[in-house]
Structures are given as structure tokens and as C-alpha cells.
mmCIF file of C-alpha atoms in Angstrom:
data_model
loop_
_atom_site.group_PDB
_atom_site.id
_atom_site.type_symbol
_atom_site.label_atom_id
_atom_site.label_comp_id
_atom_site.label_asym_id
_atom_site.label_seq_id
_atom_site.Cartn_x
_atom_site.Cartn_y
_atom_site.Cartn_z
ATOM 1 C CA UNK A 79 10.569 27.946 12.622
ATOM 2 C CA UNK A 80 13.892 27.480 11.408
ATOM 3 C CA UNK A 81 16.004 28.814 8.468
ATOM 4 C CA UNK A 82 19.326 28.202 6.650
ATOM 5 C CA UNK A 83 22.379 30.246 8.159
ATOM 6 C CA UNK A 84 23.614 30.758 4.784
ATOM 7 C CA UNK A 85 22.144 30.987 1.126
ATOM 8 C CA UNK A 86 24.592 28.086 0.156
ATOM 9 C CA UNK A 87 22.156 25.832 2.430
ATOM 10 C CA UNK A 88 19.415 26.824 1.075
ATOM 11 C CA UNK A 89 17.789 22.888 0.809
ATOM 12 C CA UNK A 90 17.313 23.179 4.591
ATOM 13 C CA UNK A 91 14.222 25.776 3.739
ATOM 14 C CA UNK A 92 13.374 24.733 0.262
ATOM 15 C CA UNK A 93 14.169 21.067 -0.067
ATOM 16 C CA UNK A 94 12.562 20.355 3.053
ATOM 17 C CA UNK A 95 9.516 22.421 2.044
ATOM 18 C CA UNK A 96 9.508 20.095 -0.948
ATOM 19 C CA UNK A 97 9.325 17.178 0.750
ATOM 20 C CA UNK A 98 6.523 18.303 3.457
ATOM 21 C CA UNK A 99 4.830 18.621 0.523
ATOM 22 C CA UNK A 100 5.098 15.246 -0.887
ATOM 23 C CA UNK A 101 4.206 14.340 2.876
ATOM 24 C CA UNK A 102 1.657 15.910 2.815
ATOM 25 C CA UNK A 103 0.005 13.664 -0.775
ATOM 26 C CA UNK A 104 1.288 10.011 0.670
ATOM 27 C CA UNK A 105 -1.579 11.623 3.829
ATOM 28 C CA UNK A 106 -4.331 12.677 1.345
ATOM 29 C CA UNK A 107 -3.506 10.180 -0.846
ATOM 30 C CA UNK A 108 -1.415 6.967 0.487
ATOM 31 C CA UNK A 109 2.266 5.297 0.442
ATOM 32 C CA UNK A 110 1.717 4.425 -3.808
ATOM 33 C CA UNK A 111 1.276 7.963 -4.375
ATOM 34 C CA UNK A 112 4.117 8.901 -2.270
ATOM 35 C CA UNK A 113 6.433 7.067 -3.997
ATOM 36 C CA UNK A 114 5.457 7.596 -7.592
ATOM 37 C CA UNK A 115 5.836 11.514 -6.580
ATOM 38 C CA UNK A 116 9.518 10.337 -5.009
ATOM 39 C CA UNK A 117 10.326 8.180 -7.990
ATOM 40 C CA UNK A 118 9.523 10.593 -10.403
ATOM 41 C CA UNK A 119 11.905 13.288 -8.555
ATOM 42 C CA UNK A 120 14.264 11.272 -7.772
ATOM 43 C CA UNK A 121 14.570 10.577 -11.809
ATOM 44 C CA UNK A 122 14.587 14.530 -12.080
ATOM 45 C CA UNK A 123 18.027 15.110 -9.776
ATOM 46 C CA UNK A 124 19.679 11.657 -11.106
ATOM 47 C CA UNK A 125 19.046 12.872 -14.790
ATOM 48 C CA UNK A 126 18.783 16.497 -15.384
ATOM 49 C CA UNK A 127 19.409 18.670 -12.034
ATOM 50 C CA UNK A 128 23.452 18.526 -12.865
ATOM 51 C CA UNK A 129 22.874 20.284 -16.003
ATOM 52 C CA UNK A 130 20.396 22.683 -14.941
ATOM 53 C CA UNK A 131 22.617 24.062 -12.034
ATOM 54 C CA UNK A 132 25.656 23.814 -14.679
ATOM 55 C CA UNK A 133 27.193 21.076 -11.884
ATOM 56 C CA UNK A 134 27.321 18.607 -9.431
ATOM 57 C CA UNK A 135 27.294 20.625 -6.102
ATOM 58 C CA UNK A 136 26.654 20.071 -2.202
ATOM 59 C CA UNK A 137 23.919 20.384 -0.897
ATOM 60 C CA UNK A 138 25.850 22.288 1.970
ATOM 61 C CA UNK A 139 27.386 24.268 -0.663
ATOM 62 C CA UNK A 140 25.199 25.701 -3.834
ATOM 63 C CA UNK A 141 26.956 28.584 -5.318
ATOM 64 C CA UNK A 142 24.807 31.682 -4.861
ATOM 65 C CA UNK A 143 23.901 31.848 -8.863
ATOM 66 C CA UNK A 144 21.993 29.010 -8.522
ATOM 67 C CA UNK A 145 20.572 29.445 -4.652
ATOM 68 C CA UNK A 146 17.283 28.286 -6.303
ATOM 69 C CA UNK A 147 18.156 25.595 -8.543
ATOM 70 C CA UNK A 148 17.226 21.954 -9.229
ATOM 71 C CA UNK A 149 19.887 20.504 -6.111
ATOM 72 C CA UNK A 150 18.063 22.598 -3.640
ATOM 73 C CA UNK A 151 14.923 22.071 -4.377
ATOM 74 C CA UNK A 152 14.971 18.639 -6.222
ATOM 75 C CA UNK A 153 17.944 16.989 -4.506
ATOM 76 C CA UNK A 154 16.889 18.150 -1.100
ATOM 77 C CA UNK A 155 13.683 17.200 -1.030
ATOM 78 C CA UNK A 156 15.378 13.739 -2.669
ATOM 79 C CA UNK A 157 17.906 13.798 0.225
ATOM 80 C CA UNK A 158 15.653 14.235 2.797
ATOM 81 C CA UNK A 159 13.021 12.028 2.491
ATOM 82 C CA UNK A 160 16.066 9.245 2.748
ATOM 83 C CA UNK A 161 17.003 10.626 5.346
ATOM 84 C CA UNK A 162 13.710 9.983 6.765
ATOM 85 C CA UNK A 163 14.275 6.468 5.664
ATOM 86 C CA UNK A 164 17.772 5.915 7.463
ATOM 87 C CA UNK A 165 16.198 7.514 10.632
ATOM 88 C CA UNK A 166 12.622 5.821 10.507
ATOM 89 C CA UNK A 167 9.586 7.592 11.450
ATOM 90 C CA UNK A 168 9.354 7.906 14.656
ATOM 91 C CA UNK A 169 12.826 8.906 15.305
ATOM 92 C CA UNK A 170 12.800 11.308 12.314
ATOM 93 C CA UNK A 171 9.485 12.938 13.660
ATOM 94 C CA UNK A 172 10.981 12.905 17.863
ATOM 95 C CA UNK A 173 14.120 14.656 16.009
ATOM 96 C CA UNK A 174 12.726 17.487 14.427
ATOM 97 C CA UNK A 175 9.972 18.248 17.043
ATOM 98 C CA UNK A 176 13.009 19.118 19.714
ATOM 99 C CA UNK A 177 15.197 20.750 16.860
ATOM 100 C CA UNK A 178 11.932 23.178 16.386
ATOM 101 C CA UNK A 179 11.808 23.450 19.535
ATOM 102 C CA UNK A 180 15.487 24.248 20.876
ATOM 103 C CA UNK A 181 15.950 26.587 17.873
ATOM 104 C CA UNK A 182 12.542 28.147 17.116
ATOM 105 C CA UNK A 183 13.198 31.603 15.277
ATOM 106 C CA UNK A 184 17.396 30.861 14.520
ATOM 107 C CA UNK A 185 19.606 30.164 11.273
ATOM 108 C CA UNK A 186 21.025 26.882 11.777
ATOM 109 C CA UNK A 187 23.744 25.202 9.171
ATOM 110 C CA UNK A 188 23.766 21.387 8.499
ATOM 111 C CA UNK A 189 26.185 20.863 10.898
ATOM 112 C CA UNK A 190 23.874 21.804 13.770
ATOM 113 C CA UNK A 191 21.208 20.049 11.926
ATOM 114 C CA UNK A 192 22.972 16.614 12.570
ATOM 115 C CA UNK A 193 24.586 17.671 15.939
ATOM 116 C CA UNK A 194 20.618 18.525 17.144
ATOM 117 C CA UNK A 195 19.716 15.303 15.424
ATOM 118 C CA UNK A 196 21.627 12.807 16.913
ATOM 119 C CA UNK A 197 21.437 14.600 20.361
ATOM 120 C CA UNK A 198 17.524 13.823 19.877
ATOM 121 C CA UNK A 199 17.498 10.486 18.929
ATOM 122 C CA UNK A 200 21.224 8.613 19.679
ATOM 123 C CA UNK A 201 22.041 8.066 16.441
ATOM 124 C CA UNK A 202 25.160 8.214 14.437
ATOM 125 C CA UNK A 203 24.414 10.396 11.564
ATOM 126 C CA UNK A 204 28.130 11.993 10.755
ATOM 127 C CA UNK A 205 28.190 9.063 7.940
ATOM 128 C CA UNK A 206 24.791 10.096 6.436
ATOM 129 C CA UNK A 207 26.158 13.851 5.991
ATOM 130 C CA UNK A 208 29.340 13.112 5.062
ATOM 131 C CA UNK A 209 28.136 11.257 1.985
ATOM 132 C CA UNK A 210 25.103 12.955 1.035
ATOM 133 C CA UNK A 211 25.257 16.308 2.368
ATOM 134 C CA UNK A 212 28.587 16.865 2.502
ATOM 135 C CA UNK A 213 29.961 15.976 -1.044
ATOM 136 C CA UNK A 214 28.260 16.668 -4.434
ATOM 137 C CA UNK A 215 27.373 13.711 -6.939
ATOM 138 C CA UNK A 216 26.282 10.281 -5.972
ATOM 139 C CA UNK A 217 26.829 6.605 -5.610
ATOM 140 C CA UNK A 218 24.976 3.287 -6.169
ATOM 141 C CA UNK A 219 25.251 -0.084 -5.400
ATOM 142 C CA UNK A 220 25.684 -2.860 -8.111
ATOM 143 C CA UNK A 221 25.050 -6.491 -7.327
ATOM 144 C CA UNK A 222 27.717 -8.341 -9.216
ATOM 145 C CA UNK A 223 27.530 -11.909 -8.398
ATOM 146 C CA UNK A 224 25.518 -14.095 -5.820
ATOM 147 C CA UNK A 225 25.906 -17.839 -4.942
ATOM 148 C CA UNK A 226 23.471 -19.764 -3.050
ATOM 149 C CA UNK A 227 23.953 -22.624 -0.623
ATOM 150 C CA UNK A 228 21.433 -25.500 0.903
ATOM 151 C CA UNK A 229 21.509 -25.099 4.692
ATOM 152 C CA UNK A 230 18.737 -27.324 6.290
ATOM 153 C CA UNK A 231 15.501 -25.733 5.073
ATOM 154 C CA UNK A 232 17.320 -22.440 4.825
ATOM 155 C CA UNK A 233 19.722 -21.354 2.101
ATOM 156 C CA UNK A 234 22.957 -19.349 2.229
ATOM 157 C CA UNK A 235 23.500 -16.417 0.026
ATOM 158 C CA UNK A 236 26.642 -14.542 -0.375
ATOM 159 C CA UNK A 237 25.991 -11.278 -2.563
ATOM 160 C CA UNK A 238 28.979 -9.422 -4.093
ATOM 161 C CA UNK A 239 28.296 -5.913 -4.587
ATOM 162 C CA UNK A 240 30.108 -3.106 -6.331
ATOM 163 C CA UNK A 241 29.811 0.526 -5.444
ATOM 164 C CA UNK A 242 30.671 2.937 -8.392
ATOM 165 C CA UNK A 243 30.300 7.406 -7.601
ATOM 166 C CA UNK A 244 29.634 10.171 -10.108
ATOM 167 C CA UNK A 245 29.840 14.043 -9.914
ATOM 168 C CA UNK A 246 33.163 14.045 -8.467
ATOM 169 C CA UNK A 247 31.556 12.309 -4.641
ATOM 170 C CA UNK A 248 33.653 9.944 -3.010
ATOM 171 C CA UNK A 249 32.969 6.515 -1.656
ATOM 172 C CA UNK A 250 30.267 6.326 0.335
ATOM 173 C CA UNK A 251 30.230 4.888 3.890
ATOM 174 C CA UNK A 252 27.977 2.819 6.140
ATOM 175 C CA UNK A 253 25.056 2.998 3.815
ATOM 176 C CA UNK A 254 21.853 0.586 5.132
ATOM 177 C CA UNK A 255 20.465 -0.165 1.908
ATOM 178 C CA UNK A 256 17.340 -2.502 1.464
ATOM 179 C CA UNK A 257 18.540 -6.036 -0.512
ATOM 180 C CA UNK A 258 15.306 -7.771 -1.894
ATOM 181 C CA UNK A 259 16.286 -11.879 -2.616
ATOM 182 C CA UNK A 260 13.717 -13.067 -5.217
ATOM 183 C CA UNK A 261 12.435 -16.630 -6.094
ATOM 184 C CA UNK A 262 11.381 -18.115 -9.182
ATOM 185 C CA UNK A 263 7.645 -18.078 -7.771
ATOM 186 C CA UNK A 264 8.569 -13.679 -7.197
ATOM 187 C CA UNK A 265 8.075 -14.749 -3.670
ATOM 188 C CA UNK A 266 10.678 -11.608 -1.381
ATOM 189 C CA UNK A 267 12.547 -11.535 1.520
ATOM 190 C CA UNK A 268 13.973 -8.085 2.197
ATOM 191 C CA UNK A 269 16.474 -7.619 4.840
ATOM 192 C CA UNK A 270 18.727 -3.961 5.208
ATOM 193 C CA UNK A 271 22.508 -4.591 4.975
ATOM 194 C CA UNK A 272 25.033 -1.334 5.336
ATOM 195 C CA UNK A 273 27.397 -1.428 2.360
ATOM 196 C CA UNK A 274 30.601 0.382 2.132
ATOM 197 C CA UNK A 275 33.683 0.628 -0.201
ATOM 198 C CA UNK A 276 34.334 -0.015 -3.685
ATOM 199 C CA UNK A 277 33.468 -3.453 -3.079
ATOM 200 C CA UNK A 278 31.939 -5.708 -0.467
ATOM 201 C CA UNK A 279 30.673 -9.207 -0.021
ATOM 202 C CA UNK A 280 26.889 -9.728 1.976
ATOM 203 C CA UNK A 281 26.232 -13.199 4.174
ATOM 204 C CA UNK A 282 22.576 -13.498 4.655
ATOM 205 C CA UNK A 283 20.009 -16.577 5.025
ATOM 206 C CA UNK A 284 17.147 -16.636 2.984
ATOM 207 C CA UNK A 285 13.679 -18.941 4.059
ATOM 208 C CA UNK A 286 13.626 -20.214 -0.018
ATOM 209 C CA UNK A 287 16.260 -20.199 -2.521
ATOM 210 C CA UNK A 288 16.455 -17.109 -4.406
ATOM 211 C CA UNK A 289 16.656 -16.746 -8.238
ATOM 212 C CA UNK A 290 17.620 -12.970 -8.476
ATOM 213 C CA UNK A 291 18.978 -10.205 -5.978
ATOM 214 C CA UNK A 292 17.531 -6.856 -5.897
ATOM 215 C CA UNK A 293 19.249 -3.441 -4.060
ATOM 216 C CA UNK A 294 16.854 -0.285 -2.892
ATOM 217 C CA UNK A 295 14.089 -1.523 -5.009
ATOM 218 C CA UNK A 296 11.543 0.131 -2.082
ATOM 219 C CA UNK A 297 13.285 3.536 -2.915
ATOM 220 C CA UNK A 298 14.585 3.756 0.267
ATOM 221 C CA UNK A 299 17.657 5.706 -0.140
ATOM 222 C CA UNK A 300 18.071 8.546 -2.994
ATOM 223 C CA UNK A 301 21.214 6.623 -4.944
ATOM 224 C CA UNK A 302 21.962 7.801 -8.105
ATOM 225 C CA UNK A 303 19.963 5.228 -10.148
ATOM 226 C CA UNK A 304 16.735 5.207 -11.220
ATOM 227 C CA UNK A 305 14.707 2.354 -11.669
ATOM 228 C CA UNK A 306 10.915 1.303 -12.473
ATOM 229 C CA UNK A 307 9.145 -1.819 -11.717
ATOM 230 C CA UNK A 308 6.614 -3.361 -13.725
ATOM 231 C CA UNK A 309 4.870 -6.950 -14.249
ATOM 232 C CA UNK A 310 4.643 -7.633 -17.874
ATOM 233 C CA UNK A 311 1.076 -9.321 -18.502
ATOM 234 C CA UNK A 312 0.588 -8.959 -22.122
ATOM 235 C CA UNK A 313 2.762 -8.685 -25.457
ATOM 236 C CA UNK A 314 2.933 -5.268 -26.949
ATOM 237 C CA UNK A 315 4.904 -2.405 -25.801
ATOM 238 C CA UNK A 316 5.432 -0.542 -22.150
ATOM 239 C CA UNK A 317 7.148 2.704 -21.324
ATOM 240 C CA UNK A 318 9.400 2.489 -18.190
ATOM 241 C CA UNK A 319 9.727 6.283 -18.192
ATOM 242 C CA UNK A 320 12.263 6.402 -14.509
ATOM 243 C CA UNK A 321 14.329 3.820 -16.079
ATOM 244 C CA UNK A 322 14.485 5.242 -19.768
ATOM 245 C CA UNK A 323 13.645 2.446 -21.769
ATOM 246 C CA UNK A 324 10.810 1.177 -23.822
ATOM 247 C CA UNK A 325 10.547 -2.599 -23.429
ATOM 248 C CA UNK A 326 8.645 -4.752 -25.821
ATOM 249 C CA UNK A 327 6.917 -7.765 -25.233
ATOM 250 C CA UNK A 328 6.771 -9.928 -28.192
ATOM 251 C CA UNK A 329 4.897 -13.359 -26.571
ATOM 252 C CA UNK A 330 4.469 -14.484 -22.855
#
């Protein structure tokens, strides 16, 4: 119903149709399947879509030569199903039913995309385009240090995270990312905290005391690292294909 207003935008038709698709499997097929198809694209733009499209470019500005690269395609379809994440469901699905609907038949640009967005649903969303729209490259979030405190039957946790960028993108702003505390049991307590800066420090209370700290490990937001998860339950070796390494197990 809608199209780009300029070939440089072109993730608003194809990215998008790239992710419908994927929508379209995690309803045949379920949320696993969903993300394993995300995970495995996601790995795609992190690792490889810079050098097919000879550079890190916005999304809101692919050079003409490579209209129908990897970033529009991959890294749209990467972009916007976080952008389904930052918006949750039911917002994201209210937002685009009236953007059809008020522009059924036009060229729109990202700008209007947000501006129809956040007329829809009340949200705040110049942050979200600024940083991942707006800017080529990437960032992600590092958790450098965390101390724990007693506090009744409750424990304090301070988490010191690091932000580091790539492909010439600045700092990112206001980003709610999904922080996973951990015990020794692998018992989780996920909470979403919004980072920003080069550095920032996270105050949250945690029901048991945590042994490890975890950031985006539900692939909630597209940030340029890619992980796998995996519980190791015999020796031998295991490929971890969306994190690049080959771990061996050598006893339990």
C-alpha cells in the first residue's frame, strides 16, 4: 500500500517485505523458528553486508549502485523486526494499520514513517531513527563489571556497561535493551533498562543473587553482535556458527 519516496529508502519496501516474511514462519512455524531465521540474519548484516555493499551506509541513505544490496534487504528486515521489539506488538501492529490507512497508494520517506508512527501510538521514536535509521554502522553494549549486594531477601546489583560503535555510527541514545541476571542454579530474571553513552552504570534488584549478567540475549534489538546460546551436555566438539567459534568440551 505504501512505497519508498526515494530509491535511497529502499528498506521501507524490501526490508520490510523481508521481515513479513520471517513473520509469516514464527505463524506457520512458532517463536524458535522465528528467531533462529532472525539470528541467522542478523549474523549476515553484522558480518558480511558491509562488504557486500562496499560500506557501512543508512538505511535512509543507500547509494543507488547498491539500491538492492545486503543493508536493504538484510539490515532492514534486521532493523525492523527491533523495531517491532522497541514498539511491542500491539502498538507496532495499531501503528502500521493507520499508516496503511492514512497513506494507502503514496511514497512516504522515513521521516513520515516515524512522524505517522508516533502520531498512532504516543511514542517517542526520534531516538530509535536517529540511531538506527539515521546513521550507518552499529553499536553494542558491553557489561564490564557488576557487584552484588545482600538487601533483605533481595540483592542489589549495580552493572557497569560500556557502549563501543562501528561503521562510522555515533553513540547511540535511549536504547531499552533486555539485561538477563543469571544464578549459579541458571535460574533468570530479565528486566529492560535504556542505556546510553559511552558508559553507564545500571541499579536493579534481583529476587536471588546473580552469578553472571547477560545484555539482549532474547535478540531483542539488532546490535552489532552476534551471539549463540547453547547448553553443553556432553564432551566432544560444538559449532556455535552466529558466534564464530568452535568450542570443545573436553570433560563435564
Amino acid at each position: 500500500l505504501v512505497t519508498c519516496a526515494r530509491p535511497e529508502e529502499m528498506y521501507l519496501n524490501e526490508g520490510f517485505a523481508d521481515f513479513c516474511a520471517k513473520l509469516h514462519m514464527e505463524a506457520l512455524y512458532g517463536t524458535a523458528a522465528y528467531k533462529a531465521l532472525v539470528r541467522g540474519n542478523h549474523h549476515e548484516v553484522v558480518a558480511k553486508a558491509h562488504l557486500a555493499d562496499g560500506g557501512w551506509f543508512a538505511l535512509a541513505d543507500v547509494p543507488q549502485v547498491v539500491t538492492y544490496g545486503e543493508t536493504s534487504y538484510k539490515k532492514g528486515s534486521d532493523i525492523a523486526r527491533t523495531l517491532r521489539a522497541v514498539m511491542g506488538d500491539s502498538l507496532f501492529s495499531a501503528g502500521f494499520k493507520r499508516l496503511f490507512s492514512n497513506n494507502a497508494y503514496s511514497p512516504m520517506n522515513s521521516g513520515a514513517v516515524r512522524d505517522s508512527l508516533e502520531a498512532a501510538t504516543g511514542l517517542e521514536l526520534d531516538d530509535f531513527f536517529n540511531n538506527w535509521i539515521f546513521q550507518p554502522g552499529g553499536a553494542a553494549f558491553m557489561v564490564d563489571s557488576f557487584s552484588v549486594a545482600p538487601n533483605g531477601g533481595e540483592f542489589d546489583v549495580l552493572v557497569h556497561i560500556r557502549q563501543k560503535v562501528r561503521g562510522g555510527a555515533a553513540l547511540f541514545h535511549y536504547v531499552p535493551t533486555s539485561l538477563t541476571c543469571i544464578d549459579a542454579a541458571g535460574q533468570e530474571s530479565r528486566s529492560t533498562v535504556d542505556l546510553d553513552g559511552a558508559s553507564c552504570g545500571i541499579a536493579l534488584t534481583c529476587p536471588f543473587q546473580p552469578v553472571a549478567v547477560r545484555l539482549n540475549d532474547d535478540d531483542r534489538l539488532a546490535l552489532a553482535t552476534t551471539v549463540d546460546t547453547a547448553t553443553i551436555v556432553a564432551a566432544g566438539q560444538k559449532s556455535l556458527d552466529n558466534a564464530d567459534l568452535w568450542l570443545t568440551t573436553t570433560s563435564l
